[in-house]
């Protein structure tokens, strides 16, 4: 992306306001995840319970995602995003009181995970569908790349800062999260765009329209389902507390660094894509990147050296960044504005399934085969998925360019 394009993006005040809102919100969310995961492992020392944290976030997100997409197509998307930040701020405040008055428990953390899942269900479609309304269409790919880079900075800084703050106590982490989430909510409320309220009856046809749209476009279906199964099998995030304490023998700071490593790789790849966009052989590069993600996951699973583990996670993050940017651009370019909330809900459902359900899968298989066995099996499965998608979705494998193939 040229310097002129960067200057044009920074001149769009509403986009930058929302960019900073997301930056604060994602940073706080990442810190919150580090605090909650370490807190749960301190209480129970159970891989199964770490997996349950992901499952309890996933179930409400799965149930509510399609209605949330319908909501994002009817109401002001900035206000929906602000409300979701407010809910997460309430969660952080609840954790502050629970920690200070010594009633934090396994059950409380699982209950809070449900509330986080509800907030995520409405947050994701709103934030994905809002960005295309804040910049001209010819700048959309650049805006998505800049958004991805900013979010990776938050994903890098959030866990690392969360790990450092946790050494002074869980309360410090939760107070910082609450403040950042409130700032994010206030910035989102200030976002202005030309909102045209859609008068959509809440019928099964309108609610499921996003799924129908994706189902009949095999390139989108292949790209989103590829991410679902690849991260579902290959994700090792839920097991990082086990690796940090029992395998790599580091503490909360080390956990924060481990959680940040994939984002470092993703940030570097996002910057590379901004400079050299993926304009040709998009489908094949996407499938190859997922295979690399699987191989890097296997290396991480087998590693007992902290430095090698960080490199493997960074490579996995870089490969995943290709998937994220490619999928996001394809979805937004091929979807008309009045459908973006519902289509983004389907995309978010796949993302949520791959992340939260993937955490549960990691915890469950770790309870059966151990942490190392769980990660290695998942990495092998990811490589097999990438190979299988070449045959199952030939339209995706043959996709050459990023631009839309259907009219808006």
Short mmCIF file of N, CA, C and O in Angstrom, two decimals, residues 37-45 166 245:
data_model
loop_
_atom_site.label_atom_id
_atom_site.label_comp_id
_atom_site.label_asym_id
_atom_site.label_seq_id
_atom_site.Cartn_x
_atom_site.Cartn_y
_atom_site.Cartn_z
N UNK A 37 -7.72 -17.22 31.81
CA UNK A 37 -7.11 -18.54 31.63
C UNK A 37 -6.16 -18.87 32.78
O UNK A 37 -6.21 -19.97 33.34
N UNK A 38 -5.29 -17.92 33.13
CA UNK A 38 -4.35 -18.18 34.22
C UNK A 38 -5.08 -18.32 35.55
O UNK A 38 -4.73 -19.15 36.40
N UNK A 39 -6.12 -17.52 35.74
CA UNK A 39 -6.92 -17.58 36.95
C UNK A 39 -7.58 -18.96 37.08
O UNK A 39 -7.56 -19.57 38.16
N UNK A 40 -8.15 -19.45 36.00
CA UNK A 40 -8.79 -20.76 36.03
C UNK A 40 -7.77 -21.86 36.31
O UNK A 40 -8.02 -22.77 37.11
N UNK A 41 -6.61 -21.78 35.69
CA UNK A 41 -5.59 -22.82 35.89
C UNK A 41 -5.03 -22.74 37.31
O UNK A 41 -4.67 -23.77 37.90
N UNK A 42 -4.96 -21.54 37.89
CA UNK A 42 -4.55 -21.40 39.28
C UNK A 42 -5.55 -22.09 40.22
O UNK A 42 -5.17 -22.70 41.22
N UNK A 43 -6.83 -21.98 39.89
CA UNK A 43 -7.88 -22.53 40.75
C UNK A 43 -7.98 -24.04 40.63
O UNK A 43 -8.09 -24.76 41.63
N UNK A 44 -7.92 -24.56 39.38
CA UNK A 44 -8.24 -25.97 39.16
C UNK A 44 -7.07 -26.83 38.69
O UNK A 44 -7.11 -28.06 38.84
N UNK A 45 -6.04 -26.22 38.07
CA UNK A 45 -4.91 -26.97 37.47
C UNK A 45 -5.42 -28.06 36.53
O UNK A 45 -4.87 -29.17 36.49
N UNK A 166 -0.29 -9.43 35.51
CA UNK A 166 -0.78 -10.51 36.36
C UNK A 166 0.22 -10.83 37.47
O UNK A 166 -0.16 -11.34 38.52
N UNK A 245 3.80 -23.36 32.03
CA UNK A 245 4.17 -23.76 33.38
C UNK A 245 4.86 -25.11 33.47
O UNK A 245 5.84 -25.27 34.20
#
